[in-house]
XYZ file of C-alpha atoms in Angstrom:
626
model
C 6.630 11.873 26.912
C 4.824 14.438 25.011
C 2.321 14.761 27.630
C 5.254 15.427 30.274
C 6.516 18.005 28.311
C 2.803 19.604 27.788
C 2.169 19.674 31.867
C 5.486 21.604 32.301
C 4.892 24.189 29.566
C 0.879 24.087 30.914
C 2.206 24.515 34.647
C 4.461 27.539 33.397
C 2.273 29.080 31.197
C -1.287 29.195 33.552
C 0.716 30.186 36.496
C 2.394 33.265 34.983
C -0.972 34.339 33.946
C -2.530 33.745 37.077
C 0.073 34.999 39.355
C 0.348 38.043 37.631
C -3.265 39.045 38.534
C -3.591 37.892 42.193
C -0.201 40.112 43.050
C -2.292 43.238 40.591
C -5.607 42.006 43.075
C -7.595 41.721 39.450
C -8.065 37.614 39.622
C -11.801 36.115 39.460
C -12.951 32.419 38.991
C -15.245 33.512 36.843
C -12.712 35.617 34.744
C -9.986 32.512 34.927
C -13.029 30.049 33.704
C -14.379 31.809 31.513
C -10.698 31.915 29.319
C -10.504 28.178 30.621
C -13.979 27.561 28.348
C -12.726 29.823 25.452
C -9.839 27.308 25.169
C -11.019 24.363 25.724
C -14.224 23.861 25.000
C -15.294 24.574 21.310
C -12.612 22.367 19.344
C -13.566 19.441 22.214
C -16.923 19.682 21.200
C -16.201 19.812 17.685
C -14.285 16.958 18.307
C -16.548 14.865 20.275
C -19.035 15.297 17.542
C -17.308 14.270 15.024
C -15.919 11.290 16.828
C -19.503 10.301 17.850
C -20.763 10.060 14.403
C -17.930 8.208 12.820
C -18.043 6.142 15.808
C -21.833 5.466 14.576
C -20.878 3.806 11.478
C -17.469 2.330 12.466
C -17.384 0.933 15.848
C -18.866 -2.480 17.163
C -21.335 -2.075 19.882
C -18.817 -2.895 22.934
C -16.953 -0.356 21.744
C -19.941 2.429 20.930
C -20.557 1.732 24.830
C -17.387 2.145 25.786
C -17.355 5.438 24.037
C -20.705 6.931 25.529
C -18.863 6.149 29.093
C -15.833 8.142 27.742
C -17.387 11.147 26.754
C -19.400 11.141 29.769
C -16.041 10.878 31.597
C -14.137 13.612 28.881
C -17.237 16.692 29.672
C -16.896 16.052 33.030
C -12.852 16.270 33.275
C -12.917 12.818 34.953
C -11.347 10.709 32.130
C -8.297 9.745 33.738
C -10.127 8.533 36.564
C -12.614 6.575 34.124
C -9.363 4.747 32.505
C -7.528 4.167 35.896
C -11.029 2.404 36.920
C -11.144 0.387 33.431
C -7.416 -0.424 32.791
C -7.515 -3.707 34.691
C -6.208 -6.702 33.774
C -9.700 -8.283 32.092
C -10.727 -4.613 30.920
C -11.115 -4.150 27.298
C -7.990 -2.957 25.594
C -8.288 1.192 25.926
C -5.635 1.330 23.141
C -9.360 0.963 21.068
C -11.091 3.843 22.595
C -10.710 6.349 20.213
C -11.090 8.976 23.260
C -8.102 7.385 25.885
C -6.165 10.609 25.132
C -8.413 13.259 26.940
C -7.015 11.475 30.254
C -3.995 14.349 29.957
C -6.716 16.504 29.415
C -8.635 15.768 32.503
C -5.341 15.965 34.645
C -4.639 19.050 33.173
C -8.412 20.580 34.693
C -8.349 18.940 37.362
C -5.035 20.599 38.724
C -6.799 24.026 37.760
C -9.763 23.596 39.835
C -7.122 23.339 42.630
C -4.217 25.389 42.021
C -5.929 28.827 41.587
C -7.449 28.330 45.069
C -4.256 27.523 46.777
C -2.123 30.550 44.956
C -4.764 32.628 46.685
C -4.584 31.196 50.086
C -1.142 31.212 49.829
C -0.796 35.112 48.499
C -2.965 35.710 51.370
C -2.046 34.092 54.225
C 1.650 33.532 53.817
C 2.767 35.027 50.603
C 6.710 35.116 51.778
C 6.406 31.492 51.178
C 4.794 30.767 48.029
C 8.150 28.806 46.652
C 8.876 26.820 49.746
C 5.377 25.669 49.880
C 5.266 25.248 45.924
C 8.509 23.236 46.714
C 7.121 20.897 48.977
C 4.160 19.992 46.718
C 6.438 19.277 43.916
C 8.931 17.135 45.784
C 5.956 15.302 47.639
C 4.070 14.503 44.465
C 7.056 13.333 42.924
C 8.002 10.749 45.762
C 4.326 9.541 45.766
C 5.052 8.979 41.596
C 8.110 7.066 42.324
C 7.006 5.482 45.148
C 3.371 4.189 44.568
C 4.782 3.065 40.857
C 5.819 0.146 41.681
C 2.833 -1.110 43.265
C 0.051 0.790 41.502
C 1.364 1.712 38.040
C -1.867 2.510 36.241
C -2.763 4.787 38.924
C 0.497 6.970 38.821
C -0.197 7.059 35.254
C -3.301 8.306 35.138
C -4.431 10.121 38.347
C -3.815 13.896 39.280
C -1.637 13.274 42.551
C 1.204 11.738 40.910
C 1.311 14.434 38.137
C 0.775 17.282 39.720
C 4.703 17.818 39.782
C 4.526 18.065 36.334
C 2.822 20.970 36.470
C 3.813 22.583 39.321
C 7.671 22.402 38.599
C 6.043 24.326 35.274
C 4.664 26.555 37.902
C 7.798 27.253 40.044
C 9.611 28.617 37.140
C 6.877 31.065 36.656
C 6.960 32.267 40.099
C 10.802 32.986 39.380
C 11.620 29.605 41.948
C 14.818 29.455 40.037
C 17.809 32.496 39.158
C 17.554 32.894 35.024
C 21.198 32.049 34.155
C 22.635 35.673 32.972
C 25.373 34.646 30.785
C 24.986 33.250 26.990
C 27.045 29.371 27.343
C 24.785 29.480 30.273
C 22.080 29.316 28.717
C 23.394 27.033 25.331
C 24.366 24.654 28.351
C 20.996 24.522 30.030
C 19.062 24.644 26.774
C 21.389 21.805 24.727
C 21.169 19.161 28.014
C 17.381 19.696 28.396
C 16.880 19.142 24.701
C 19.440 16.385 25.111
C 17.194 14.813 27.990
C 13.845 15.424 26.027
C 15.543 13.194 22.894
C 16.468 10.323 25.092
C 13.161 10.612 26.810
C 11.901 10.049 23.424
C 14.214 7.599 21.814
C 14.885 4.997 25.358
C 11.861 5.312 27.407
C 9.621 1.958 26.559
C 5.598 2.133 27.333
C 5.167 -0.393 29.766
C 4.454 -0.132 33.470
C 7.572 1.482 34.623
C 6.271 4.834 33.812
C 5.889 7.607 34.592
C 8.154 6.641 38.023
C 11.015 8.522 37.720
C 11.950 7.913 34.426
C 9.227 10.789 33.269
C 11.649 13.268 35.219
C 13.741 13.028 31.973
C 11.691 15.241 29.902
C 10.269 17.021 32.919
C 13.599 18.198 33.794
C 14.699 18.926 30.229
C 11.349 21.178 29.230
C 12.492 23.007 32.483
C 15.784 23.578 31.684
C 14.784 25.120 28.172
C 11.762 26.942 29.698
C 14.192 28.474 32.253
C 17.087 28.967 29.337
C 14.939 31.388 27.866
C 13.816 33.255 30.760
C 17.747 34.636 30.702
C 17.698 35.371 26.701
C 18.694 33.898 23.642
C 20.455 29.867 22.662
C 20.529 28.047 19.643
C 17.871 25.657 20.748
C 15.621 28.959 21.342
C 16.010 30.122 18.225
C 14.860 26.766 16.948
C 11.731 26.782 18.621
C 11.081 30.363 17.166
C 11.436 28.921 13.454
C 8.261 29.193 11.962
C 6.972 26.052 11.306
C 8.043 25.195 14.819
C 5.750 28.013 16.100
C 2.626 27.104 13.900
C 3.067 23.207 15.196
C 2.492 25.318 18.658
C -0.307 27.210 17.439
C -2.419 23.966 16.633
C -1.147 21.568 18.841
C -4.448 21.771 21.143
C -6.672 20.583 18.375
C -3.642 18.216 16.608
C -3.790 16.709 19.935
C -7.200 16.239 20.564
C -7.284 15.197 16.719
C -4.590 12.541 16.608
C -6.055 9.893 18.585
C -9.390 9.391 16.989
C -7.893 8.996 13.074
C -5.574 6.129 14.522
C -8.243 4.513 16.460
C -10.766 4.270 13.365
C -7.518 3.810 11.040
C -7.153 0.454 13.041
C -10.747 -0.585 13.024
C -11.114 -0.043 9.298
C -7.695 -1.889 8.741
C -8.889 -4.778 11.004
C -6.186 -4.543 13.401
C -2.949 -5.042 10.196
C -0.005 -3.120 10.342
C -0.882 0.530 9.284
C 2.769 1.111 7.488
C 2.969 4.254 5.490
C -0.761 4.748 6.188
C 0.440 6.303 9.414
C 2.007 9.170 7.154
C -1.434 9.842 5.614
C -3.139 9.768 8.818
C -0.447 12.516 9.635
C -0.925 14.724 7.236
C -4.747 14.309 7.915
C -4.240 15.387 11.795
C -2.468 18.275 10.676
C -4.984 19.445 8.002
C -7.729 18.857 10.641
C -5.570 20.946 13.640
C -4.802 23.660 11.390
C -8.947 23.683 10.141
C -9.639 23.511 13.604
C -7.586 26.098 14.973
C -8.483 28.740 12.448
C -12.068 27.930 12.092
C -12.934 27.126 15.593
C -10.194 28.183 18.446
C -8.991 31.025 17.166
C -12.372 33.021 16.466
C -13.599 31.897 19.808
C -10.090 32.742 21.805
C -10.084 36.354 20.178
C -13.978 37.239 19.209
C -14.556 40.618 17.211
C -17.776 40.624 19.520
C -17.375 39.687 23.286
C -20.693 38.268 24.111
C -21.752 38.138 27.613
C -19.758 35.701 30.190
C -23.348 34.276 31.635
C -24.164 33.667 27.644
C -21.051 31.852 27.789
C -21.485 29.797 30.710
C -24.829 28.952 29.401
C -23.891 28.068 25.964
C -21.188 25.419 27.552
C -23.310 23.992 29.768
C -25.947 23.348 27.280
C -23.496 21.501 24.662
C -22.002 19.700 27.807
C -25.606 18.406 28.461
C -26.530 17.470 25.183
C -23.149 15.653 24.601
C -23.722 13.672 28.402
C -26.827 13.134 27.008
C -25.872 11.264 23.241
C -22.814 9.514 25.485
C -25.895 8.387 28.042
C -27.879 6.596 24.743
C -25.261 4.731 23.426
C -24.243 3.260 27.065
C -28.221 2.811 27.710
C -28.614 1.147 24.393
C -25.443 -1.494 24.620
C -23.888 -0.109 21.938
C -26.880 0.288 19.554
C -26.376 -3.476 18.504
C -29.245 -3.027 15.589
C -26.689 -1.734 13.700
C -25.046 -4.772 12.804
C -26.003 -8.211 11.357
C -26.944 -11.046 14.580
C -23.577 -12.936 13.571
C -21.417 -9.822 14.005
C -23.186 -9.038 17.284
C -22.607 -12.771 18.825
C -18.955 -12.165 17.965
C -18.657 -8.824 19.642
C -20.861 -10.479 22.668
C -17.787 -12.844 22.907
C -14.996 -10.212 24.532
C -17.746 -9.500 27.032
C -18.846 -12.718 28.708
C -19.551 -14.028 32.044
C -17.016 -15.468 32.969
C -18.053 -18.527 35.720
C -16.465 -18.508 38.886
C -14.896 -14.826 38.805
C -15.646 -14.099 42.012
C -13.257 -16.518 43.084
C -10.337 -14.794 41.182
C -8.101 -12.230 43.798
C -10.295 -13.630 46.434
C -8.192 -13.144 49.572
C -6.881 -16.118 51.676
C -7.723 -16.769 54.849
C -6.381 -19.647 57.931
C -9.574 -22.153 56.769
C -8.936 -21.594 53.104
C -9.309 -25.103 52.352
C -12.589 -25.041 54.149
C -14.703 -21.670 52.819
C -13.407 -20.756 49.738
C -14.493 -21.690 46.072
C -15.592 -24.734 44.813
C -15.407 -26.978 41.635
C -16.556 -30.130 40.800
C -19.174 -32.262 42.695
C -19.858 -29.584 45.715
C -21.116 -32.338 47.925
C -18.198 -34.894 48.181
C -15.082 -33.573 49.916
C -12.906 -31.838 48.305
C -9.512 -34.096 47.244
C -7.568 -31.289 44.382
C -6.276 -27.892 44.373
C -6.867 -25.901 41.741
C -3.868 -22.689 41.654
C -3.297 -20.482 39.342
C -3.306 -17.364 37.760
C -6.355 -15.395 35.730
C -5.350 -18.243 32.987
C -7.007 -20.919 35.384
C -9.941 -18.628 35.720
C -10.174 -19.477 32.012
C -9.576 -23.124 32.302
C -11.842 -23.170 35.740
C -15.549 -24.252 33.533
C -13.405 -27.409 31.689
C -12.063 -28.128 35.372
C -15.481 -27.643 36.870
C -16.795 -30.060 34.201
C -14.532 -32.504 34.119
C -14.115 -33.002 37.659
C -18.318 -33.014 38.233
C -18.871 -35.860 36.139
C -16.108 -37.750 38.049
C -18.153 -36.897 42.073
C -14.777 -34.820 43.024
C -14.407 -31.529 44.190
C -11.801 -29.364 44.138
C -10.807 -26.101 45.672
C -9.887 -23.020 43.538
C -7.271 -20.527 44.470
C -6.403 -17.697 41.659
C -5.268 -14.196 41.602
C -4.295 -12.206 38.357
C -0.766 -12.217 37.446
C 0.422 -14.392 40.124
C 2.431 -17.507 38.548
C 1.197 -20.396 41.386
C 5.116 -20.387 42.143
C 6.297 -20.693 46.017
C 9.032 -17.515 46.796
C 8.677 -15.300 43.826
C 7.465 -11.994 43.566
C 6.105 -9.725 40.893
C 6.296 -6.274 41.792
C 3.269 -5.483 39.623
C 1.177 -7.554 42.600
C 2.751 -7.194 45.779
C -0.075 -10.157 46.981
C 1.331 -12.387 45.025
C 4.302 -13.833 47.432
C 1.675 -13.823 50.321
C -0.971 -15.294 48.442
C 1.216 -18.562 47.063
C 3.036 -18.700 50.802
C -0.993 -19.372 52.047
C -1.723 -21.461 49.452
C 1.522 -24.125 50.255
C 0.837 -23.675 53.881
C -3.112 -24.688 53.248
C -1.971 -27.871 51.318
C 0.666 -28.505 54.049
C -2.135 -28.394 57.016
C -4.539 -30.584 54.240
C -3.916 -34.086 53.761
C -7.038 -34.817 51.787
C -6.047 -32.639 48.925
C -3.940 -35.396 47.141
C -3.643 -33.502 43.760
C -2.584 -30.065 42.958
C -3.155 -28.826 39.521
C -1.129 -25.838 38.002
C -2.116 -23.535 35.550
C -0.543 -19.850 34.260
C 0.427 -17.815 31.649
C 3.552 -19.668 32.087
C 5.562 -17.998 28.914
C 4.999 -14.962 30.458
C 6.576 -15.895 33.352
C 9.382 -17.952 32.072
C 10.628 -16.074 29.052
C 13.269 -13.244 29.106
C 11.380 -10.533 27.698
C 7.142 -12.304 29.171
C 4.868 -9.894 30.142
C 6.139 -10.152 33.915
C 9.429 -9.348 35.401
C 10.045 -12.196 38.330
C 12.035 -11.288 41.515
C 12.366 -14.239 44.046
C 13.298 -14.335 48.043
C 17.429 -15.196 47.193
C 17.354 -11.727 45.174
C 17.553 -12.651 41.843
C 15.622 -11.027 38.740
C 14.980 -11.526 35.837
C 12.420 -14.617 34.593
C 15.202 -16.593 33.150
C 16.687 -16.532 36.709
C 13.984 -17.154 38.876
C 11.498 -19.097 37.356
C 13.435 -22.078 36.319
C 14.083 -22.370 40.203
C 10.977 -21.443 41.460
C 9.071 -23.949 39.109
C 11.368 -26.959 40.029
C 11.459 -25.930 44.180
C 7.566 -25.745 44.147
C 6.599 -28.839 42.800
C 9.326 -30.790 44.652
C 7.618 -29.418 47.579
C 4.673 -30.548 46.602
C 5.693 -33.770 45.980
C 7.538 -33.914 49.458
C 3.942 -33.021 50.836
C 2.872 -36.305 48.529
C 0.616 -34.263 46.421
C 0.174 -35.228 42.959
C 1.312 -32.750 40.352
C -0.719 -32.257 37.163
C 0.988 -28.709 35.114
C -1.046 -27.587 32.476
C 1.047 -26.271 29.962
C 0.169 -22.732 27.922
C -2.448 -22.444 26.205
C -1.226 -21.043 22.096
C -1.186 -17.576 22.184
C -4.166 -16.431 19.608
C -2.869 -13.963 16.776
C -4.524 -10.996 18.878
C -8.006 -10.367 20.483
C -10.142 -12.852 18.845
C -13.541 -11.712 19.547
C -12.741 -8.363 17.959
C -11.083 -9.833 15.174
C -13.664 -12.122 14.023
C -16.589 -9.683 14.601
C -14.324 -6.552 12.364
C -13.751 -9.286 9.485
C -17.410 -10.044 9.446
C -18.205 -6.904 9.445
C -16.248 -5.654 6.847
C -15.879 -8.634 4.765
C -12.064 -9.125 5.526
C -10.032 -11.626 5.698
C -9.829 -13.974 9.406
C -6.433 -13.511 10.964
C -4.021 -16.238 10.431
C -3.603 -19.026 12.555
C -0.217 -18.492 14.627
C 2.228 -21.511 12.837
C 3.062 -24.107 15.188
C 6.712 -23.485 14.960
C 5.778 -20.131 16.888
C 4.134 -21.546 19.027
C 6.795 -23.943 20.302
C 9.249 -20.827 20.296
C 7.109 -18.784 22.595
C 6.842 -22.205 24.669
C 10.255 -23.571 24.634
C 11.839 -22.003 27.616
C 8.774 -23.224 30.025
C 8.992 -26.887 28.381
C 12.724 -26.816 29.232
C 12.238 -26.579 32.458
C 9.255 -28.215 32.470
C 10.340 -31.222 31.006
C 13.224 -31.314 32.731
C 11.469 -32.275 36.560
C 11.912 -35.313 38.180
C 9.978 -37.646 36.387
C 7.313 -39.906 38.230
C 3.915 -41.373 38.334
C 2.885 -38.420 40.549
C 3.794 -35.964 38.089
C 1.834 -34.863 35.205
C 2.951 -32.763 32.313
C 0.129 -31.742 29.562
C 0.691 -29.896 26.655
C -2.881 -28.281 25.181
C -1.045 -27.512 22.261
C -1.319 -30.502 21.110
C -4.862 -30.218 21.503
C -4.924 -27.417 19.447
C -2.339 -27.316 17.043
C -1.871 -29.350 13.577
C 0.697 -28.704 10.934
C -0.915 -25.807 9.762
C -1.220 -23.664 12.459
C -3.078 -23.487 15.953
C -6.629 -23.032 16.403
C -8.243 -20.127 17.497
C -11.985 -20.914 16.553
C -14.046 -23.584 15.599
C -16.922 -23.748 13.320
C -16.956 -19.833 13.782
C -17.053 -19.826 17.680
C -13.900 -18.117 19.269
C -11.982 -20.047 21.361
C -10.406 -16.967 23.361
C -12.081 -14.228 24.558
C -9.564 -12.155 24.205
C -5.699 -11.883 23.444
C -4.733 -15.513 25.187
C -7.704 -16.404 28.010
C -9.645 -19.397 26.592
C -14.018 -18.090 26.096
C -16.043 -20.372 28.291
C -16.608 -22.486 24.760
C -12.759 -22.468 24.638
C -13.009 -24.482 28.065
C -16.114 -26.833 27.073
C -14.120 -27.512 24.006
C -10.728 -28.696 25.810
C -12.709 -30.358 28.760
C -12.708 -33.837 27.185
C -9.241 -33.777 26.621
C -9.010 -32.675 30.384
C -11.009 -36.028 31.320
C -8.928 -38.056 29.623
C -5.655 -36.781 30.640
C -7.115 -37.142 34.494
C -8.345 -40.571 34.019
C -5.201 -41.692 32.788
C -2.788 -39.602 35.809
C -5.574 -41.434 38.426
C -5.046 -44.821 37.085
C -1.509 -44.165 36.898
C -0.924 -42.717 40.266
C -3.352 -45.051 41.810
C -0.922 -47.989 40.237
C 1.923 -46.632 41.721
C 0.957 -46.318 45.188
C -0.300 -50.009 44.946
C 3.051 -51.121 43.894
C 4.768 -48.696 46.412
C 2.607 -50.276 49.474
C 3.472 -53.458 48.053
C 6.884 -52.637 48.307
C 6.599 -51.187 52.016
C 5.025 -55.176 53.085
């Protein structure tokens, strides 16, 4: 929300100044830049430096990396892009990269390499319709914002097209778009709803995938209606803003921004990951010392020099800081991290959120008609394959047990995953619009297959089937909501299945770990802390207990199999997460590959027994039948 209020007052600012000297024929790139640099550049370097070297002695070597690649990404105003392209579903958490928050930054740039150009064209070529044509930028960004959101959320997040309205609704109040409102209750009106709109953008708007979308028009529109109060005179809320702390939060918010992030980052990595509590307030009061340092030390003597110094000196001076900053960013990506750093066990551990991960090729792999003929294998490749293995990126995780299991048995099995799609017949999860075409394949494969005789299911099913799991279910009758649709989408598939006369076997969820467990284990040997607790059984069958209701409650028979890993994992005390100090997870909830090896005996067992069973059953069924 912040950052939507920054692109407005950006967008409003820039284009007054701008404007102003195309129309008095006194613009130049060069002049526009060089104020650009002045700004920008010496409390980012300052910043980047500083962030480098405490990244030195505080970050683990994934994360060093990951830091080279952002400040690569920051110099070159491409950061947003760089996050987009690493915000995946397997990508490391960028809530841990202390330099996520340039991404603004980067929009912000980008917008300016483009705008000036097009206020040119414009004020040559067809100046009588700047605002029309400002207009239908603004109202075409938006729709692509709203639109593409619900398809591609990271990308309307992050990338310049879908927040360029942000700044250029700044920029139509600059080029007078709108009438200033001449009367005083006027302007308390306009000024007390935008503030009102700003404070419930603040207090109701929840970070998850829904925005920006067109819930970030909330503190758009109310920045613009206070920006545009004031271009008729005086309000209350006006006066406000003028206070004088109020101002001097303005004067350093550049460098408190570009401060802020950092301090938490390194806050958490010292604090292995606990709750930070009133350390926040510290951390605080530390941005603000820093921003104010920063801003008299460094921006201001640089934004208003006693000496000008030469605008090539300048351009030179930037570009050689910007090369010997790509430069450090290039060692530590070159170097992995400079792993030397750190003691061998610490470095295994950190190793651990970064595996290969077998058979990831197959995951998202699109379906075709001969699915069941071409596409990924597990188990014994030569014999024909006789199981279905469907799931989401969970059964990517389970895929080297199932792979195991099934090769020391001679059968093969076919594997069909994609990420975030619960193997569920009719649903839909607007996050991945492939999902409902993807599962409608998959059932009509195994309906044109009658040598797959066993289907096995495996998800992040508590995500799907709790009310507030990570994923928000729609299904073909129109209902929402998980609570609504997966209940009937879990009981309607496998009935289907079973109508097919597939065999069943659900694998239930896997305990969620107390957070990523790699990192965890790698920061307390590193810093001699404590190991996490083990998440209490008792949670563990509350995060559980709406997919073992329904779960439990399908139609019981020998060619249905229910298993539950958690009681493969779990004891009185608590739930695993590691054994004789190897992670089990390789992350937040996806089992590591020596998660898998670890469960695939228990696999075996629970597959000899549903064979023997099943194989029983149709015996005494054909005896029935003669």
């Amino acid at each position: 929300v912040g950052v939507d209020i920054f692109f407005v007052i950006s967008g409003f600012l820039i284009t007054g100044i701008v404007q102003k000297e195309i129309v008095q024929d006194r613009f130049t790139f060069a002049g526009f830049y060089q104020r650009r640099i002045r700004r920008i550049f010496p409390a980012l370097f300052v910043v980047l430096l500083l962030t480098l070297l405490a990244g030195l002695v505080i970050l683990l070597p994934n994360d060093l990396a990951l830091l080279g690649r952002s400040v690569v990404a920051t110099i070159v105003f491409a950061s947003n892009i760089f996050f987009w392209r690493n915000s995946g579903y397997f990508d490391t958490s960028a809530e841990n990269n202390p330099l996520l928050h340039t991404w603004s930054l980067a929009v912000e740039e980008q917008f300016y390499i483009v705008f000036p150009v097009l206020l040119l064209l414009i004020h040559r070529y067809v100046p009588g319709r700047r605002k029309m044509l400002l207009w239908m930028a603004t109202v075409g960004s938006f729709a692509l914002c709203v639109l593409i959101q619900y398809y591609r959320p990271s990308a309307t997040f992050y990338l310049s097209p879908f927040r360029a309205w942000e700044l250029s609704l700044g920029a139509l109040l600059a080029v007078g778009a709108l009438p200033a409102p001449s009367r005083r209750w006027q302007r308390e009106c306009m000024a007390a709803l935008g503030a009102s709109l700003i404070a419930c953008a603040l207090l109701f708007i929840q970070p998850d995938e829904r925005f920006p979308g067109w819930r970030a028009a909330l503190p758009v529109l109310g920045s613009v209606l206070i920006i545009q109060a004031g271009t008729g005179g005086d309000s209350f809320v006006q006066r406000l803003l003028r206070a004088r702390p109020m101002v001097f939060v303005g004067l350093i918010s550049y460098s408190l921004y570009l401060w802020h992030w950092p301090l938490l980052v390194y806050a958490n990595f010292l604090n292995q990951f606990g709750e930070l509590g009133s350390i926040r307030w510290l951390l605080l009061v530390l941005a603000m010392l820093l921003a104010s340092a920063s801003y008299f030390i460094v921006e201001k003597p640089f934004r208003h020099p006693k000496k000008t110094h030469g605008r090539k000196a300048l351009f030179i001076g930037a570009g050689v800081l910007s090369c010997a900053v790509l430069a450090a960013g290039g060692v530590l990506v070159r170097s992995g991290g400079l792993p030397a750093r750190f003691e061998p066990t610490v470095v295994a551990l950190d190793r651990e959120r970064t595996p290969e991960v077998p058979f990831s090729e197959c995951i998202d792999h699109p379906l075709s008609d001969t699915v069941f003929q071409d596409f990924c294998r597990l188990g014994d490749r030569k014999a024909r394959p006789t199981v279905l293995f469907w799931g989401d990126s969970h059964a990517l995780a389970w895929s080297p047990a199932i792979d195991d299991m099934l090769a020391k048995r001679g059968v093969s099995a076919i594997f069909a995953a994609r990420s975030a799609c619960a193997p569920l017949e009719g649903i839909i999860n607007p996050e991945i619009i492939k999902c409902h075409a993807h599962n409608r394949m998959v059932m009509e494969g195994l309906a044109r297959s009658p040598d797959i005789s066993t289907v096995i299911l495996v998800a992040s099913w508590a995500g799907y089937s709790n009310a507030d799991g990570h994923f928000h279910l729609q299904d073909d009758a129109g209902n929402h909501g998980n609570t609504q649709v997966f209940p009937r989408a879990m009981r309607n598939t496998v009935a289907k299945l079973r109508t097919m006369d597939k065999r069943v076997w659900v694998i239930g969820p896997t305990p969620t770990p107390p957070g990523d467990v790699p990192l965890l284990m790698a920061t307390a040997a590193q810093y001699d802390g404590k190991l996490p607790r083990q998440v209490s059984l008792q949670e563990y069958t509350r995060k559980t207990a709406a997919f073992y209701r329904v779960a439990d409650g399908l139609q019981a028979d020998a060619g249905l199999l229910l298993s539950r890993p958690g009681a493969w994992l779990c004891e009185a005390s608590g739930c695993r997460y590691a054994v004789e100090g190897k992670p089990l997870y390789r992350d937040r909830g996806h089992l590591s590959v020596f998660g898998a090896s670890y469960l695939s005996p228990m696999l075996g067992k629970a597959f000899d027994q549903f064979r023997v069973r099943t194989v029983a059953a149709d015996g005494d069924r054909a005896s029935a039948q003669r």
